JSON list of C-alpha atoms in Angstrom, two decimals:
[
{"chain": "A", "resi": 1, "resn": "MET", "atom": "CA", "xyz": [-29.19, 49.45, 0.26]},
{"chain": "A", "resi": 2, "resn": "LYS", "atom": "CA", "xyz": [-29.69, 50.26, -3.40]},
{"chain": "A", "resi": 3, "resn": "LEU", "atom": "CA", "xyz": [-28.08, 48.14, -6.08]},
{"chain": "A", "resi": 4, "resn": "SER", "atom": "CA", "xyz": [-25.77, 51.01, -7.01]},
{"chain": "A", "resi": 5, "resn": "GLU", "atom": "CA", "xyz": [-24.63, 51.26, -3.39]},
{"chain": "A", "resi": 6, "resn": "SER", "atom": "CA", "xyz": [-24.11, 47.54, -3.19]},
{"chain": "A", "resi": 7, "resn": "LEU", "atom": "CA", "xyz": [-22.02, 47.57, -6.37]},
{"chain": "A", "resi": 8, "resn": "GLN", "atom": "CA", "xyz": [-20.02, 50.50, -5.03]},
{"chain": "A", "resi": 9, "resn": "LEU", "atom": "CA", "xyz": [-19.27, 48.58, -1.83]},
{"chain": "A", "resi": 10, "resn": "LEU", "atom": "CA", "xyz": [-18.11, 45.57, -3.86]},
{"chain": "A", "resi": 11, "resn": "ASN", "atom": "CA", "xyz": [-15.93, 47.89, -5.92]},
{"chain": "A", "resi": 12, "resn": "ASP", "atom": "CA", "xyz": [-14.52, 49.63, -2.82]},
{"chain": "A", "resi": 13, "resn": "LEU", "atom": "CA", "xyz": [-13.55, 46.25, -1.35]},
{"chain": "A", "resi": 14, "resn": "GLY", "atom": "CA", "xyz": [-11.81, 45.20, -4.56]},
{"chain": "A", "resi": 15, "resn": "ILE", "atom": "CA", "xyz": [-14.25, 42.39, -5.17]},
{"chain": "A", "resi": 16, "resn": "THR", "atom": "CA", "xyz": [-15.18, 43.57, -8.66]},
{"chain": "A", "resi": 17, "resn": "ASP", "atom": "CA", "xyz": [-11.50, 43.66, -9.67]},
{"chain": "A", "resi": 18, "resn": "TRP", "atom": "CA", "xyz": [-10.99, 40.17, -8.28]},
{"chain": "A", "resi": 19, "resn": "ALA", "atom": "CA", "xyz": [-14.15, 38.93, -10.00]},
{"chain": "A", "resi": 20, "resn": "SER", "atom": "CA", "xyz": [-12.99, 40.23, -13.37]},
{"chain": "A", "resi": 21, "resn": "LYS", "atom": "CA", "xyz": [-9.53, 38.67, -13.01]},
{"chain": "A", "resi": 22, "resn": "ASP", "atom": "CA", "xyz": [-10.61, 35.22, -11.82]},
{"chain": "A", "resi": 23, "resn": "THR", "atom": "CA", "xyz": [-14.15, 34.67, -13.02]},
{"chain": "A", "resi": 24, "resn": "ASN", "atom": "CA", "xyz": [-14.06, 30.92, -12.39]},
{"chain": "A", "resi": 25, "resn": "GLU", "atom": "CA", "xyz": [-13.19, 31.23, -8.70]},
{"chain": "A", "resi": 26, "resn": "PHE", "atom": "CA", "xyz": [-15.54, 34.17, -8.24]},
{"chain": "A", "resi": 27, "resn": "THR", "atom": "CA", "xyz": [-18.40, 32.21, -9.81]},
{"chain": "A", "resi": 28, "resn": "ARG", "atom": "CA", "xyz": [-17.52, 29.23, -7.61]},
{"chain": "A", "resi": 29, "resn": "LEU", "atom": "CA", "xyz": [-17.64, 31.45, -4.52]},
{"chain": "A", "resi": 30, "resn": "VAL", "atom": "CA", "xyz": [-20.99, 33.01, -5.44]},
{"chain": "A", "resi": 31, "resn": "ILE", "atom": "CA", "xyz": [-22.68, 29.72, -6.36]},
{"chain": "A", "resi": 32, "resn": "ASN", "atom": "CA", "xyz": [-21.38, 27.89, -3.29]},
{"chain": "A", "resi": 33, "resn": "ALA", "atom": "CA", "xyz": [-22.36, 30.74, -0.96]},
{"chain": "A", "resi": 34, "resn": "ALA", "atom": "CA", "xyz": [-25.81, 31.09, -2.51]},
{"chain": "A", "resi": 35, "resn": "ALA", "atom": "CA", "xyz": [-26.51, 27.35, -2.41]},
{"chain": "A", "resi": 36, "resn": "GLU", "atom": "CA", "xyz": [-25.32, 26.98, 1.17]},
{"chain": "A", "resi": 37, "resn": "TYR", "atom": "CA", "xyz": [-27.42, 29.96, 2.24]},
{"chain": "A", "resi": 38, "resn": "LEU", "atom": "CA", "xyz": [-30.57, 29.25, 0.22]},
{"chain": "A", "resi": 39, "resn": "LEU", "atom": "CA", "xyz": [-30.61, 25.46, 0.55]},
{"chain": "A", "resi": 40, "resn": "GLU", "atom": "CA", "xyz": [-29.44, 25.66, 4.17]},
{"chain": "A", "resi": 41, "resn": "SER", "atom": "CA", "xyz": [-26.81, 22.99, 3.63]},
{"chain": "A", "resi": 42, "resn": "ASN", "atom": "CA", "xyz": [-23.06, 22.89, 3.24]},
{"chain": "A", "resi": 43, "resn": "ASP", "atom": "CA", "xyz": [-23.19, 19.45, 1.67]},
{"chain": "A", "resi": 44, "resn": "PRO", "atom": "CA", "xyz": [-24.43, 18.81, -1.88]},
{"chain": "A", "resi": 45, "resn": "PHE", "atom": "CA", "xyz": [-24.39, 15.08, -1.06]},
{"chain": "A", "resi": 46, "resn": "GLU", "atom": "CA", "xyz": [-27.65, 15.65, 0.84]},
{"chain": "A", "resi": 47, "resn": "PHE", "atom": "CA", "xyz": [-29.33, 16.36, -2.49]},
{"chain": "A", "resi": 48, "resn": "ARG", "atom": "CA", "xyz": [-28.41, 13.16, -4.33]},
{"chain": "A", "resi": 49, "resn": "PRO", "atom": "CA", "xyz": [-31.44, 11.52, -5.88]},
{"chain": "A", "resi": 50, "resn": "TYR", "atom": "CA", "xyz": [-32.47, 8.21, -4.35]},
{"chain": "A", "resi": 51, "resn": "ILE", "atom": "CA", "xyz": [-31.49, 5.04, -6.16]},
{"chain": "A", "resi": 52, "resn": "GLU", "atom": "CA", "xyz": [-31.63, 1.38, -5.26]},
{"chain": "A", "resi": 53, "resn": "SER", "atom": "CA", "xyz": [-27.90, 0.67, -5.27]},
{"chain": "A", "resi": 54, "resn": "ASP", "atom": "CA", "xyz": [-26.07, 1.72, -2.10]},
{"chain": "A", "resi": 55, "resn": "SER", "atom": "CA", "xyz": [-22.74, 1.13, -3.84]},
{"chain": "A", "resi": 56, "resn": "VAL", "atom": "CA", "xyz": [-23.54, 3.71, -6.54]},
{"chain": "A", "resi": 57, "resn": "TYR", "atom": "CA", "xyz": [-25.09, 6.02, -3.96]},
{"chain": "A", "resi": 58, "resn": "ASN", "atom": "CA", "xyz": [-21.98, 6.04, -1.79]},
{"chain": "A", "resi": 59, "resn": "TYR", "atom": "CA", "xyz": [-19.26, 5.66, -4.43]},
{"chain": "A", "resi": 60, "resn": "PHE", "atom": "CA", "xyz": [-18.35, 9.34, -4.60]},
{"chain": "A", "resi": 61, "resn": "VAL", "atom": "CA", "xyz": [-18.15, 9.72, -0.81]},
{"chain": "A", "resi": 62, "resn": "ASP", "atom": "CA", "xyz": [-16.20, 6.49, -0.36]},
{"chain": "A", "resi": 63, "resn": "HIS", "atom": "CA", "xyz": [-13.68, 7.52, -3.02]},
{"chain": "A", "resi": 64, "resn": "SER", "atom": "CA", "xyz": [-13.23, 11.04, -1.58]},
{"chain": "A", "resi": 65, "resn": "TRP", "atom": "CA", "xyz": [-14.54, 12.99, -4.55]},
{"chain": "A", "resi": 66, "resn": "GLU", "atom": "CA", "xyz": [-14.54, 16.54, -3.30]},
{"chain": "A", "resi": 67, "resn": "LEU", "atom": "CA", "xyz": [-17.71, 18.05, -4.65]},
{"chain": "A", "resi": 68, "resn": "ASP", "atom": "CA", "xyz": [-19.12, 21.47, -4.10]},
{"chain": "A", "resi": 69, "resn": "TRP", "atom": "CA", "xyz": [-22.23, 23.11, -5.49]},
{"chain": "A", "resi": 70, "resn": "TYR", "atom": "CA", "xyz": [-20.27, 24.78, -8.29]},
{"chain": "A", "resi": 71, "resn": "THR", "atom": "CA", "xyz": [-18.71, 21.51, -9.47]},
{"chain": "A", "resi": 72, "resn": "ILE", "atom": "CA", "xyz": [-22.11, 19.89, -9.74]},
{"chain": "A", "resi": 73, "resn": "LEU", "atom": "CA", "xyz": [-23.90, 22.85, -11.32]},
{"chain": "A", "resi": 74, "resn": "SER", "atom": "CA", "xyz": [-21.15, 23.87, -13.76]},
{"chain": "A", "resi": 75, "resn": "GLY", "atom": "CA", "xyz": [-21.12, 20.50, -15.48]},
{"chain": "A", "resi": 76, "resn": "SER", "atom": "CA", "xyz": [-17.55, 19.70, -14.49]},
{"chain": "A", "resi": 77, "resn": "PHE", "atom": "CA", "xyz": [-18.78, 16.86, -12.25]},
{"chain": "A", "resi": 78, "resn": "ILE", "atom": "CA", "xyz": [-20.61, 15.25, -15.15]},
{"chain": "A", "resi": 79, "resn": "GLU", "atom": "CA", "xyz": [-17.51, 15.69, -17.34]},
{"chain": "A", "resi": 80, "resn": "ALA", "atom": "CA", "xyz": [-15.28, 14.09, -14.69]},
{"chain": "A", "resi": 81, "resn": "VAL", "atom": "CA", "xyz": [-17.66, 11.16, -14.32]},
{"chain": "A", "resi": 82, "resn": "GLU", "atom": "CA", "xyz": [-17.79, 10.69, -18.09]},
{"chain": "A", "resi": 83, "resn": "LEU", "atom": "CA", "xyz": [-13.98, 10.71, -18.27]},
{"chain": "A", "resi": 84, "resn": "ASN", "atom": "CA", "xyz": [-13.72, 8.14, -15.47]},
{"chain": "A", "resi": 85, "resn": "ILE", "atom": "CA", "xyz": [-16.86, 6.13, -16.14]},
{"chain": "A", "resi": 86, "resn": "ASN", "atom": "CA", "xyz": [-15.04, 2.87, -16.90]},
{"chain": "A", "resi": 87, "resn": "MET", "atom": "CA", "xyz": [-13.07, 2.99, -13.64]},
{"chain": "A", "resi": 88, "resn": "ILE", "atom": "CA", "xyz": [-16.20, 3.97, -11.70]},
{"chain": "A", "resi": 89, "resn": "ALA", "atom": "CA", "xyz": [-18.31, 1.20, -13.21]},
{"chain": "A", "resi": 90, "resn": "PHE", "atom": "CA", "xyz": [-15.65, -1.46, -12.65]},
{"chain": "A", "resi": 91, "resn": "SER", "atom": "CA", "xyz": [-15.16, -0.34, -9.06]},
{"chain": "A", "resi": 92, "resn": "ILE", "atom": "CA", "xyz": [-18.87, -0.41, -8.32]},
{"chain": "A", "resi": 93, "resn": "ASN", "atom": "CA", "xyz": [-19.31, -3.71, -10.13]},
{"chain": "A", "resi": 94, "resn": "ASP", "atom": "CA", "xyz": [-16.42, -5.29, -8.18]},
{"chain": "A", "resi": 95, "resn": "PHE", "atom": "CA", "xyz": [-18.04, -4.25, -4.92]},
{"chain": "A", "resi": 96, "resn": "ASP", "atom": "CA", "xyz": [-21.65, -4.98, -5.82]},
{"chain": "A", "resi": 97, "resn": "PRO", "atom": "CA", "xyz": [-22.10, -6.94, -9.10]},
{"chain": "A", "resi": 98, "resn": "LEU", "atom": "CA", "xyz": [-25.84, -6.47, -9.45]},
{"chain": "A", "resi": 99, "resn": "MET", "atom": "CA", "xyz": [-25.63, -5.56, -13.14]},
{"chain": "A", "resi": 100, "resn": "SER", "atom": "CA", "xyz": [-23.16, -5.66, -16.00]},
{"chain": "A", "resi": 101, "resn": "VAL", "atom": "CA", "xyz": [-20.40, -3.06, -16.26]},
{"chain": "A", "resi": 102, "resn": "GLU", "atom": "CA", "xyz": [-22.14, -1.49, -19.28]},
{"chain": "A", "resi": 103, "resn": "ASP", "atom": "CA", "xyz": [-25.44, -1.26, -17.39]},
{"chain": "A", "resi": 104, "resn": "THR", "atom": "CA", "xyz": [-23.61, 0.19, -14.39]},
{"chain": "A", "resi": 105, "resn": "LYS", "atom": "CA", "xyz": [-22.01, 2.84, -16.61]},
{"chain": "A", "resi": 106, "resn": "ALA", "atom": "CA", "xyz": [-25.40, 3.87, -18.01]},
{"chain": "A", "resi": 107, "resn": "TYR", "atom": "CA", "xyz": [-26.95, 3.81, -14.54]},
{"chain": "A", "resi": 108, "resn": "VAL", "atom": "CA", "xyz": [-24.23, 6.03, -13.03]},
{"chain": "A", "resi": 109, "resn": "GLU", "atom": "CA", "xyz": [-24.29, 8.51, -15.93]},
{"chain": "A", "resi": 110, "resn": "LEU", "atom": "CA", "xyz": [-28.07, 8.88, -15.67]},
{"chain": "A", "resi": 111, "resn": "TRP", "atom": "CA", "xyz": [-27.91, 9.21, -11.88]},
{"chain": "A", "resi": 112, "resn": "VAL", "atom": "CA", "xyz": [-25.23, 11.93, -12.04]},
{"chain": "A", "resi": 113, "resn": "ARG", "atom": "CA", "xyz": [-27.29, 13.89, -14.56]},
{"chain": "A", "resi": 114, "resn": "ASP", "atom": "CA", "xyz": [-30.35, 13.52, -12.31]},
{"chain": "A", "resi": 115, "resn": "TRP", "atom": "CA", "xyz": [-28.29, 14.79, -9.36]},
{"chain": "A", "resi": 116, "resn": "GLU", "atom": "CA", "xyz": [-27.21, 17.89, -11.29]},
{"chain": "A", "resi": 117, "resn": "SER", "atom": "CA", "xyz": [-30.79, 18.50, -12.44]},
{"chain": "A", "resi": 118, "resn": "ASN", "atom": "CA", "xyz": [-32.13, 17.99, -8.92]},
{"chain": "A", "resi": 119, "resn": "VAL", "atom": "CA", "xyz": [-29.70, 20.51, -7.39]},
{"chain": "A", "resi": 120, "resn": "ARG", "atom": "CA", "xyz": [-30.29, 23.03, -10.20]},
{"chain": "A", "resi": 121, "resn": "THR", "atom": "CA", "xyz": [-34.07, 22.76, -9.85]},
{"chain": "A", "resi": 122, "resn": "LYS", "atom": "CA", "xyz": [-33.96, 23.17, -6.07]},
{"chain": "A", "resi": 123, "resn": "LEU", "atom": "CA", "xyz": [-31.62, 26.17, -6.21]},
{"chain": "A", "resi": 124, "resn": "VAL", "atom": "CA", "xyz": [-33.50, 27.91, -9.02]},
{"chain": "A", "resi": 125, "resn": "GLY", "atom": "CA", "xyz": [-36.77, 27.28, -7.20]},
{"chain": "A", "resi": 126, "resn": "GLU", "atom": "CA", "xyz": [-35.44, 28.72, -3.96]},
{"chain": "A", "resi": 127, "resn": "ILE", "atom": "CA", "xyz": [-34.09, 31.79, -5.75]},
{"chain": "A", "resi": 128, "resn": "ALA", "atom": "CA", "xyz": [-37.44, 32.31, -7.50]},
{"chain": "A", "resi": 129, "resn": "LYS", "atom": "CA", "xyz": [-39.30, 31.94, -4.23]},
{"chain": "A", "resi": 130, "resn": "ARG", "atom": "CA", "xyz": [-37.14, 34.54, -2.51]},
{"chain": "A", "resi": 131, "resn": "THR", "atom": "CA", "xyz": [-37.20, 37.04, -5.37]},
{"chain": "A", "resi": 132, "resn": "SER", "atom": "CA", "xyz": [-41.00, 36.89, -5.60]},
{"chain": "A", "resi": 133, "resn": "LEU", "atom": "CA", "xyz": [-41.45, 38.10, -2.03]}
]
């Protein structure tokens, strides 16, 4: 199928109209579908970078943060963590006081940025690998 035919199909199905009216949800759909397909995983939690602290590692699962690929890659996850960093650090520190609250905050912020970078690098690499075939 040529690109023009593919675009025509999307137009015929009303997808282009929907995409232009709700770009955020359309972008979410595309990123999530691409990541699930290319990374062969429905769960972005599988791509968290390793760290020493199990309490930091599991905090977002234990507190039911619903994360998808789009949330991590769009920067909204980092923004949400930054907005809630005091609560997150106190919660982790209450459970596992291995470091000060300030050190925990810095540790979590760095880890979240590493997670976003890790997912972005893996997805971009997989896209590049498939487009070079």
